[in-house]
PDB file of C-alpha atoms in Angstrom:
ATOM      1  CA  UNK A   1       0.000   0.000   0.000  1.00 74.00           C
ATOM      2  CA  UNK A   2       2.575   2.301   0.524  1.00 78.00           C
ATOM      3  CA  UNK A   3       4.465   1.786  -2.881  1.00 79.00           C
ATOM      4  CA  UNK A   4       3.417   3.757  -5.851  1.00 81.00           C
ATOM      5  CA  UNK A   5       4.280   1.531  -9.344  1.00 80.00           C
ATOM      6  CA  UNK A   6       4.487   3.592 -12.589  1.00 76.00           C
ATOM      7  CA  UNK A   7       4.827   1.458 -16.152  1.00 76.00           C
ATOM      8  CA  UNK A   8       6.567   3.359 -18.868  1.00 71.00           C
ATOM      9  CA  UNK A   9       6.335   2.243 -22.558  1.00 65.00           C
ATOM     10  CA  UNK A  10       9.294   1.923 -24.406  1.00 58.00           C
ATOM     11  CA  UNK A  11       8.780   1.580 -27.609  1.00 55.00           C
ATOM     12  CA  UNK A  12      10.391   4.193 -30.040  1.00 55.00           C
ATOM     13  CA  UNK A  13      12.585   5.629 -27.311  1.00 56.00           C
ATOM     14  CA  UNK A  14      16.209   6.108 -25.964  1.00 49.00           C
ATOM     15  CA  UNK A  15      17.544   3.281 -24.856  1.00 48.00           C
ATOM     16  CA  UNK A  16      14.171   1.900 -24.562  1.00 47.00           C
ATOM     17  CA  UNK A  17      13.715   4.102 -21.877  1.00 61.00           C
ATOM     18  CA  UNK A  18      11.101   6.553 -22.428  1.00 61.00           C
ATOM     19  CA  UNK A  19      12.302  10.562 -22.213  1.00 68.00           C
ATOM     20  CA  UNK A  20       9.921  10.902 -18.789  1.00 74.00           C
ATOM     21  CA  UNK A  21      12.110   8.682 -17.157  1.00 81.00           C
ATOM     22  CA  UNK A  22      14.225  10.697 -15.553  1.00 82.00           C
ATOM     23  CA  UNK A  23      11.582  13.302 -14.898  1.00 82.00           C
ATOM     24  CA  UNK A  24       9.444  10.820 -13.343  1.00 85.00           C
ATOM     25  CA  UNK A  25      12.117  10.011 -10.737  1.00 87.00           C
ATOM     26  CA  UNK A  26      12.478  13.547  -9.531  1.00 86.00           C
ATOM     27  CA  UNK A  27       8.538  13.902  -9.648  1.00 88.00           C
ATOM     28  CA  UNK A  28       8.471  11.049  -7.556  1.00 89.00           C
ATOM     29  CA  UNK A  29      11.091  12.454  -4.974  1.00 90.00           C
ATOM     30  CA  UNK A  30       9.333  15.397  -4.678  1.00 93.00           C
ATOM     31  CA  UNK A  31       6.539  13.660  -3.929  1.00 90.00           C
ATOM     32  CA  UNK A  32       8.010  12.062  -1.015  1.00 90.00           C
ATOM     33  CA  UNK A  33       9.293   8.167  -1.950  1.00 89.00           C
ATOM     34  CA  UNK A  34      12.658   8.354  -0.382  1.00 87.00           C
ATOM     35  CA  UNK A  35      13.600   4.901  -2.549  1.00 92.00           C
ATOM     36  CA  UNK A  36      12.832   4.356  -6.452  1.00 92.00           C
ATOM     37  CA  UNK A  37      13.380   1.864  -8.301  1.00 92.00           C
ATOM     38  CA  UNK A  38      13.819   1.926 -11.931  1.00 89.00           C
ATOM     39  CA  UNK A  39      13.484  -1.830 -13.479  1.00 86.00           C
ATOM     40  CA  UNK A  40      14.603  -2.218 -17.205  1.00 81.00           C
ATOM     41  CA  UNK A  41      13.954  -5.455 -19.483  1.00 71.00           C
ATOM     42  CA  UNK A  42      16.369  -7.617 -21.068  1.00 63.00           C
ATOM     43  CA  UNK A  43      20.253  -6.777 -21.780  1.00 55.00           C
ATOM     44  CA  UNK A  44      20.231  -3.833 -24.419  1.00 61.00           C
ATOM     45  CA  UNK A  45      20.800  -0.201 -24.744  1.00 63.00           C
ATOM     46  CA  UNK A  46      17.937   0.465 -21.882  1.00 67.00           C
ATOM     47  CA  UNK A  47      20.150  -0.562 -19.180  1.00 71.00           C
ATOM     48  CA  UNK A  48      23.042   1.928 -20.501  1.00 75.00           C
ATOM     49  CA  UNK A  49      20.449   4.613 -20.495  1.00 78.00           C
ATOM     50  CA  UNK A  50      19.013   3.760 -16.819  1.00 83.00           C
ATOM     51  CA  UNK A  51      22.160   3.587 -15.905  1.00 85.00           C
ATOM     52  CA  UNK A  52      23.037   7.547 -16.383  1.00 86.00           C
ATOM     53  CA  UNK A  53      19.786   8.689 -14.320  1.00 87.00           C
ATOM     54  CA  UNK A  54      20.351   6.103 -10.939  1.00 92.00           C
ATOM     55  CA  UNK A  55      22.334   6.866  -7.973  1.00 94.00           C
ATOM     56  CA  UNK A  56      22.693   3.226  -8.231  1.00 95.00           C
ATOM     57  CA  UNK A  57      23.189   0.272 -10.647  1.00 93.00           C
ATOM     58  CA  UNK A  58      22.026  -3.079  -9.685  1.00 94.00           C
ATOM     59  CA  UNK A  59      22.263  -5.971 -11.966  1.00 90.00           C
ATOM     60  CA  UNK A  60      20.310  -9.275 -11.343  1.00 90.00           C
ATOM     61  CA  UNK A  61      21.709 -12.278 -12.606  1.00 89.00           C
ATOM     62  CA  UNK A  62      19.653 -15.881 -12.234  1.00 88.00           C
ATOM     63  CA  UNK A  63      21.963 -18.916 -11.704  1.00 87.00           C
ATOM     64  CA  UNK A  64      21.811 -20.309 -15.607  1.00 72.00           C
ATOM     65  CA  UNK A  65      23.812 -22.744 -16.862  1.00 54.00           C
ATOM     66  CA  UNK A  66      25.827 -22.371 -19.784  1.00 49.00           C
ATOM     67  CA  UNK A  67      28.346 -19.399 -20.743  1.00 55.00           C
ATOM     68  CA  UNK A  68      26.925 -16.846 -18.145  1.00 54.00           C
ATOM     69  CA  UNK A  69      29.850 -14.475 -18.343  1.00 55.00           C
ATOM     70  CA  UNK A  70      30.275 -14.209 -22.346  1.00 57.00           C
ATOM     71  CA  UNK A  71      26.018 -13.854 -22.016  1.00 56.00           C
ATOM     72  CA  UNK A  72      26.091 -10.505 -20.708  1.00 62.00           C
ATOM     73  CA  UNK A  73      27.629  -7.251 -22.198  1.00 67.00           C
ATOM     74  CA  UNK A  74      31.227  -6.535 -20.525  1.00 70.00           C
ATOM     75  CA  UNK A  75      29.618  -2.707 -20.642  1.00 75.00           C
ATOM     76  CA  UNK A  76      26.865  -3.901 -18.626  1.00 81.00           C
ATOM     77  CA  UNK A  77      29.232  -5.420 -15.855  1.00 83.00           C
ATOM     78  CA  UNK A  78      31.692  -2.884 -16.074  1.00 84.00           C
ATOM     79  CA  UNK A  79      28.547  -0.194 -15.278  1.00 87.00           C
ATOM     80  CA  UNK A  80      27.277  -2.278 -12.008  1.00 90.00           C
ATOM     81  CA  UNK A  81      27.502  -1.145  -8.353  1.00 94.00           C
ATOM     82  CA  UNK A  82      26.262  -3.996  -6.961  1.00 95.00           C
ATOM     83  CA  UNK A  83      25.708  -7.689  -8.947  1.00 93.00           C
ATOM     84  CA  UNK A  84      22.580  -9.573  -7.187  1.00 95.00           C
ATOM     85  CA  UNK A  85      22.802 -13.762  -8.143  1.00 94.00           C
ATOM     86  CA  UNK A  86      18.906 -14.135  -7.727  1.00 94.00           C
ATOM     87  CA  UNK A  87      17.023 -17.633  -7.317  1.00 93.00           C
ATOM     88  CA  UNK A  88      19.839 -18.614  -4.965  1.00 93.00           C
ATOM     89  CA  UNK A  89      17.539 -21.579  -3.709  1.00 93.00           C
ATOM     90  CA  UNK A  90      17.022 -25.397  -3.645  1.00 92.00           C
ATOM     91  CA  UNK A  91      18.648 -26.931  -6.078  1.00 92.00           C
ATOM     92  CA  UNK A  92      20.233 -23.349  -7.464  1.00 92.00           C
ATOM     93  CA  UNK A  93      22.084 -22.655  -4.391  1.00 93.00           C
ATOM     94  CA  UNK A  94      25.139 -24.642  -6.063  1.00 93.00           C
ATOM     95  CA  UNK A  95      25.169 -23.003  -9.121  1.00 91.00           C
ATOM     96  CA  UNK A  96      24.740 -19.870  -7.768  1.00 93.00           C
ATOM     97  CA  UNK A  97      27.417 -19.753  -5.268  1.00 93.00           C
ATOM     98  CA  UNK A  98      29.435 -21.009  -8.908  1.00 92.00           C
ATOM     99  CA  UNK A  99      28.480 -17.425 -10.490  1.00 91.00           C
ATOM    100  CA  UNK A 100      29.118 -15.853  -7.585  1.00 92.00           C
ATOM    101  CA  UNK A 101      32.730 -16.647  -7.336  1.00 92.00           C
ATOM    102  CA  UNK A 102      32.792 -15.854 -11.336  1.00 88.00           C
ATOM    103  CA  UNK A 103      31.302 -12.756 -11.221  1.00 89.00           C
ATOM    104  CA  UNK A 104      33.636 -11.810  -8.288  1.00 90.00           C
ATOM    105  CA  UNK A 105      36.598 -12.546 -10.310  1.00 88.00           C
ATOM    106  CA  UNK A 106      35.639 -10.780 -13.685  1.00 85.00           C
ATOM    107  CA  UNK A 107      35.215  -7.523 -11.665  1.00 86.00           C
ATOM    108  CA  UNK A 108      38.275  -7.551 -10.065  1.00 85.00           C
ATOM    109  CA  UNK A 109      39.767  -7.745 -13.858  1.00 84.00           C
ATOM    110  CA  UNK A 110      37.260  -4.335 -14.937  1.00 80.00           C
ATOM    111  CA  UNK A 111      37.896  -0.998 -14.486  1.00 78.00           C
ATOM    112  CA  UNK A 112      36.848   0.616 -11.827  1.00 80.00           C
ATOM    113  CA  UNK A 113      34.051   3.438 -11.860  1.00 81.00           C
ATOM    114  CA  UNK A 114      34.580   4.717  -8.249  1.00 86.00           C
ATOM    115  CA  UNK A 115      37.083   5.768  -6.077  1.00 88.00           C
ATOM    116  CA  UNK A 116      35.418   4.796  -2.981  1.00 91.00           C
ATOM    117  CA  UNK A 117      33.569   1.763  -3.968  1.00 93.00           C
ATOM    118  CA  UNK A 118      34.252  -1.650  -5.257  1.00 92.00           C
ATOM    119  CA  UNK A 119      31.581  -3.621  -6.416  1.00 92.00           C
ATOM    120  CA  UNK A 120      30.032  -6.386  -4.575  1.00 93.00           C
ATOM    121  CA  UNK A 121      28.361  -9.718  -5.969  1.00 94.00           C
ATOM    122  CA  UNK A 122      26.078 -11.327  -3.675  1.00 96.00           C
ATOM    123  CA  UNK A 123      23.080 -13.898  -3.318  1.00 96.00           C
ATOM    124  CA  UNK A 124      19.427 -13.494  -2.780  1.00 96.00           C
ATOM    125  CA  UNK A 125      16.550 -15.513  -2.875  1.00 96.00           C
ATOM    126  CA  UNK A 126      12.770 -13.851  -3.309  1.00 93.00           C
ATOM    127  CA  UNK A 127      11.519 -17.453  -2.255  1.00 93.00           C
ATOM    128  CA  UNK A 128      13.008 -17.870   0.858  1.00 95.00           C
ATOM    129  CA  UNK A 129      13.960 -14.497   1.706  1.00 94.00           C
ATOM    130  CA  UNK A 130      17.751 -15.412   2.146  1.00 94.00           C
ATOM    131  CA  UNK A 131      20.175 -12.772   1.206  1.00 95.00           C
ATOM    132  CA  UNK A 132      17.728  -9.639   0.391  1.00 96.00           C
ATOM    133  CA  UNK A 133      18.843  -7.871   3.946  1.00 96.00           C
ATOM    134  CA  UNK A 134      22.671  -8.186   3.096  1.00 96.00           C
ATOM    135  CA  UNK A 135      21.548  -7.228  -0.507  1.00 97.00           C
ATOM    136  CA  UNK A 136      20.024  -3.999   1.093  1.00 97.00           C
ATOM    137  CA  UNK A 137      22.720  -3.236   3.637  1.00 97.00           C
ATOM    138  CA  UNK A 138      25.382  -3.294   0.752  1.00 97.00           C
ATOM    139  CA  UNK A 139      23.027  -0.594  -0.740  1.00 97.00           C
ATOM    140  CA  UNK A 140      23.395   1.241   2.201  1.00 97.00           C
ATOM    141  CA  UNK A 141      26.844   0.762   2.729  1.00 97.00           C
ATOM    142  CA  UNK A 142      27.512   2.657  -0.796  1.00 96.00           C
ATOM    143  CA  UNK A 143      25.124   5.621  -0.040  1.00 96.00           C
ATOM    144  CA  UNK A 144      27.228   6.302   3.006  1.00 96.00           C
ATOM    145  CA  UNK A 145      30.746   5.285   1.236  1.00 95.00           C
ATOM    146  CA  UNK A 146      29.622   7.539  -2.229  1.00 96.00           C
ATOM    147  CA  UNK A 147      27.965  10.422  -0.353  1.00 95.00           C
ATOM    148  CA  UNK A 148      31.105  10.728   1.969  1.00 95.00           C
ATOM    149  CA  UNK A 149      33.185  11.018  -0.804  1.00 95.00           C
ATOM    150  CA  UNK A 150      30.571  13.570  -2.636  1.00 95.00           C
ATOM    151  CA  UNK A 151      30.906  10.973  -5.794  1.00 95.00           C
ATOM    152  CA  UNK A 152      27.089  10.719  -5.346  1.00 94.00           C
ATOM    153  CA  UNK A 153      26.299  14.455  -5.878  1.00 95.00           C
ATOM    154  CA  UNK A 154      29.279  14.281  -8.446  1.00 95.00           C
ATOM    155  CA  UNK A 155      27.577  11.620 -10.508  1.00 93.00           C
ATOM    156  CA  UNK A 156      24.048  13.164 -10.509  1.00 91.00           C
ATOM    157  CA  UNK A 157      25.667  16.554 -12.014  1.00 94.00           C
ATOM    158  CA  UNK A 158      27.218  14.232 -14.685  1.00 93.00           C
ATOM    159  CA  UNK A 159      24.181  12.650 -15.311  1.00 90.00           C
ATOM    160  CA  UNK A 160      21.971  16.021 -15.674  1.00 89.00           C
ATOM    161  CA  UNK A 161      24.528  16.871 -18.602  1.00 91.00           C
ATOM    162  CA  UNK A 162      24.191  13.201 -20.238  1.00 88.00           C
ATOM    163  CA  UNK A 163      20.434  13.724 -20.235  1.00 85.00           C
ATOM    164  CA  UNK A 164      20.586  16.741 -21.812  1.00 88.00           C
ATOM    165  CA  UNK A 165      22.424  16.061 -24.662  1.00 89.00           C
ATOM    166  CA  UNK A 166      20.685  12.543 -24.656  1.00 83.00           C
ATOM    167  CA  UNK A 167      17.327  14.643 -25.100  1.00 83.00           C
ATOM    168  CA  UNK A 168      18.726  16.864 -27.743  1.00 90.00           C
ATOM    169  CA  UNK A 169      20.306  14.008 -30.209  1.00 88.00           C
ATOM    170  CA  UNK A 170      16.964  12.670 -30.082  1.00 84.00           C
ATOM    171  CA  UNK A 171      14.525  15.856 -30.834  1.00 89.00           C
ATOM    172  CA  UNK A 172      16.982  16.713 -33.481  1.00 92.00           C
ATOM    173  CA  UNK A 173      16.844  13.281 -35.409  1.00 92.00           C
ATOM    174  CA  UNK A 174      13.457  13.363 -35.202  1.00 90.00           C
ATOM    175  CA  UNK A 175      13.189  16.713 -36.451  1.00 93.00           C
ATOM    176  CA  UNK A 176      15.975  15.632 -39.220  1.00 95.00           C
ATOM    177  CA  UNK A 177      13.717  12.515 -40.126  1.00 93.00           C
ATOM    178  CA  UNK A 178      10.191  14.148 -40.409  1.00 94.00           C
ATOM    179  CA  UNK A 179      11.698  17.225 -42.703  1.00 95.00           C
ATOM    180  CA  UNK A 180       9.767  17.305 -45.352  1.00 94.00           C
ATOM    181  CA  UNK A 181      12.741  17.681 -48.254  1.00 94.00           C
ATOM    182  CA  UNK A 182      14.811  14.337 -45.966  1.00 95.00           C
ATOM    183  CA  UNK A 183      11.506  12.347 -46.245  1.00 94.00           C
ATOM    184  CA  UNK A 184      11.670  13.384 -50.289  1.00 94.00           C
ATOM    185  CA  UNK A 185      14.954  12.325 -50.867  1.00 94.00           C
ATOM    186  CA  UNK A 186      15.693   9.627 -48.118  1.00 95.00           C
ATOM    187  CA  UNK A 187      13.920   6.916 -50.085  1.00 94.00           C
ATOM    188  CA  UNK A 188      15.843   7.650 -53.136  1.00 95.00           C
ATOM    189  CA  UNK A 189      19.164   7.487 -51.797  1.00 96.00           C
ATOM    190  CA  UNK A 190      18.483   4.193 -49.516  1.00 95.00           C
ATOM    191  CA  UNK A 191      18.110   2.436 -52.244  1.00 95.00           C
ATOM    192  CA  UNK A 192      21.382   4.092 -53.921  1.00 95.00           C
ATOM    193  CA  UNK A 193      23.034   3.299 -51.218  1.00 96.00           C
ATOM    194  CA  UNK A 194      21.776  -0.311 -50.596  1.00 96.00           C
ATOM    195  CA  UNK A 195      22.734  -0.707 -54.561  1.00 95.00           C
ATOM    196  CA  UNK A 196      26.592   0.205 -54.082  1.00 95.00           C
ATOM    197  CA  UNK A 197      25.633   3.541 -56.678  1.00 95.00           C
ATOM    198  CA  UNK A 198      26.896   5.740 -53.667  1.00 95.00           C
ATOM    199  CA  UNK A 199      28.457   5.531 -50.085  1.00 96.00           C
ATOM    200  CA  UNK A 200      26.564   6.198 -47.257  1.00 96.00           C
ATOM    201  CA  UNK A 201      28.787   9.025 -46.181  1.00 96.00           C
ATOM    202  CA  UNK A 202      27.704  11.034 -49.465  1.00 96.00           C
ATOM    203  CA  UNK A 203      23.846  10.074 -48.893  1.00 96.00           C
ATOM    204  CA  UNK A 204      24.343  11.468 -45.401  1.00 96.00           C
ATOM    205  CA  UNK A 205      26.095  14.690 -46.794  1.00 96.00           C
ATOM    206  CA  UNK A 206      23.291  15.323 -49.415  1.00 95.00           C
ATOM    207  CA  UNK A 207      20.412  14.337 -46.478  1.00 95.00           C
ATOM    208  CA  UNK A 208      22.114  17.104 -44.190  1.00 95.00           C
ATOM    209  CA  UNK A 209      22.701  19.582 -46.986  1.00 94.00           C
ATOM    210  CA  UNK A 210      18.883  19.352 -47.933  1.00 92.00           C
ATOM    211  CA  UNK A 211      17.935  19.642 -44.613  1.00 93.00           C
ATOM    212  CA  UNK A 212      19.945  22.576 -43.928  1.00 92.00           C
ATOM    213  CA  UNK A 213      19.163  24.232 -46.736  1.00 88.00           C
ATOM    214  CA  UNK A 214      15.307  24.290 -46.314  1.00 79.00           C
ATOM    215  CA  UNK A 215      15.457  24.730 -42.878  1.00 69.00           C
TER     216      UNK A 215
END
């Protein structure tokens, strides 16, 4: 009762992360929710792009079998505060202790994105409730360790700047796209291009020069 949930579509936007994202979050603040959490889908470009507007990044990682590391994006790894091995129960408990020790290698081989913080890679289960208060103190742990340091406040500056320019590369392309003299001539020189008649650095030069031109 006392959490407010907020779906956002994603189709057709950054990252798959719609441009009220971020907005939302500070909306919400100001409302008064002291925690929020901002859940993407899948491994993609959406977790880049959440990953700019959080004080935080958690990634959640079931106990598969398989390849696990060469699965996931070394960007995605390399971006993570905090690595959660869910579904550490039963039968999984094995296998996930296995990740664990994996995942606590590979980071120790990544660059790191903090002075004060290394990231941590622990176990949780939803089912039995094992591991979700450790999983929380280690969240509290960094608060205290990055708003010591004033990395937090650092990083949310950062990530005002991102967002901006995020925002802008996407009005303008969609401003570029829906010209009316680019939506004349794009078909045109797609195929040329897809043909071999020109390069795609010469369609994008005439596209530009008839956009600027009747702009």
């Amino acid at each position: 009762m006392n959490a407010f949930i907020r779906p956002s579509p994603a189709s057709g936007t950054l990252g798959g992360v719609t441009r009220t994202t971020n907005e939302a979050i500070v909306l919400c603040e100001g409302a008064g929710y002291d925690i929020v959490l901002v859940e993407t889908v899948g491994v993609g470009q959406s977790e880049f792009a959440v990953a700019d507007m959080v004080d935080m990044f958690v990634l959640l990682i079931p106990p598969a079998g398989g390849d696990e590391l060469q699965g996931i994006k070394r960007g995605i790894i390399e971006r993570a505060d905090l690595v959660v091995v869910t579904k550490s129960d039963g039968d999984l408990v094995v296998p996930a202790r296995r990740i664990q020790t994996e995942y606590t290698s590979a980071l120790k081989l990544l660059r790191r994105q903090s002075k004060s913080w290394n990231p941590k890679v622990v176990r949780a289960s939803s089912h039995t409730f094992e591991g979700i208060p450790e999983v929380w103190a280690k969240m509290e742990v960094y608060r205290d360790a990055m708003l010591t340091s004033g990395e937090l406040q650092g990083r949310r500056r950062a990530q005002q700047k991102v967002w901006m320019w995020s925002l802008i590369q996407e009005n303008v392309l969609w401003h570029f796209q829906n010209h009316p003299a680019v939506r004349e001539t794009l078909p045109r020189l797609e195929q040329k291009v897809t043909k071999g008649v020109i390069s795609p650095g010469l369609a994008a030069d005439l596209l530009l020069k008839a956009f600027s031109e009747s702009s």
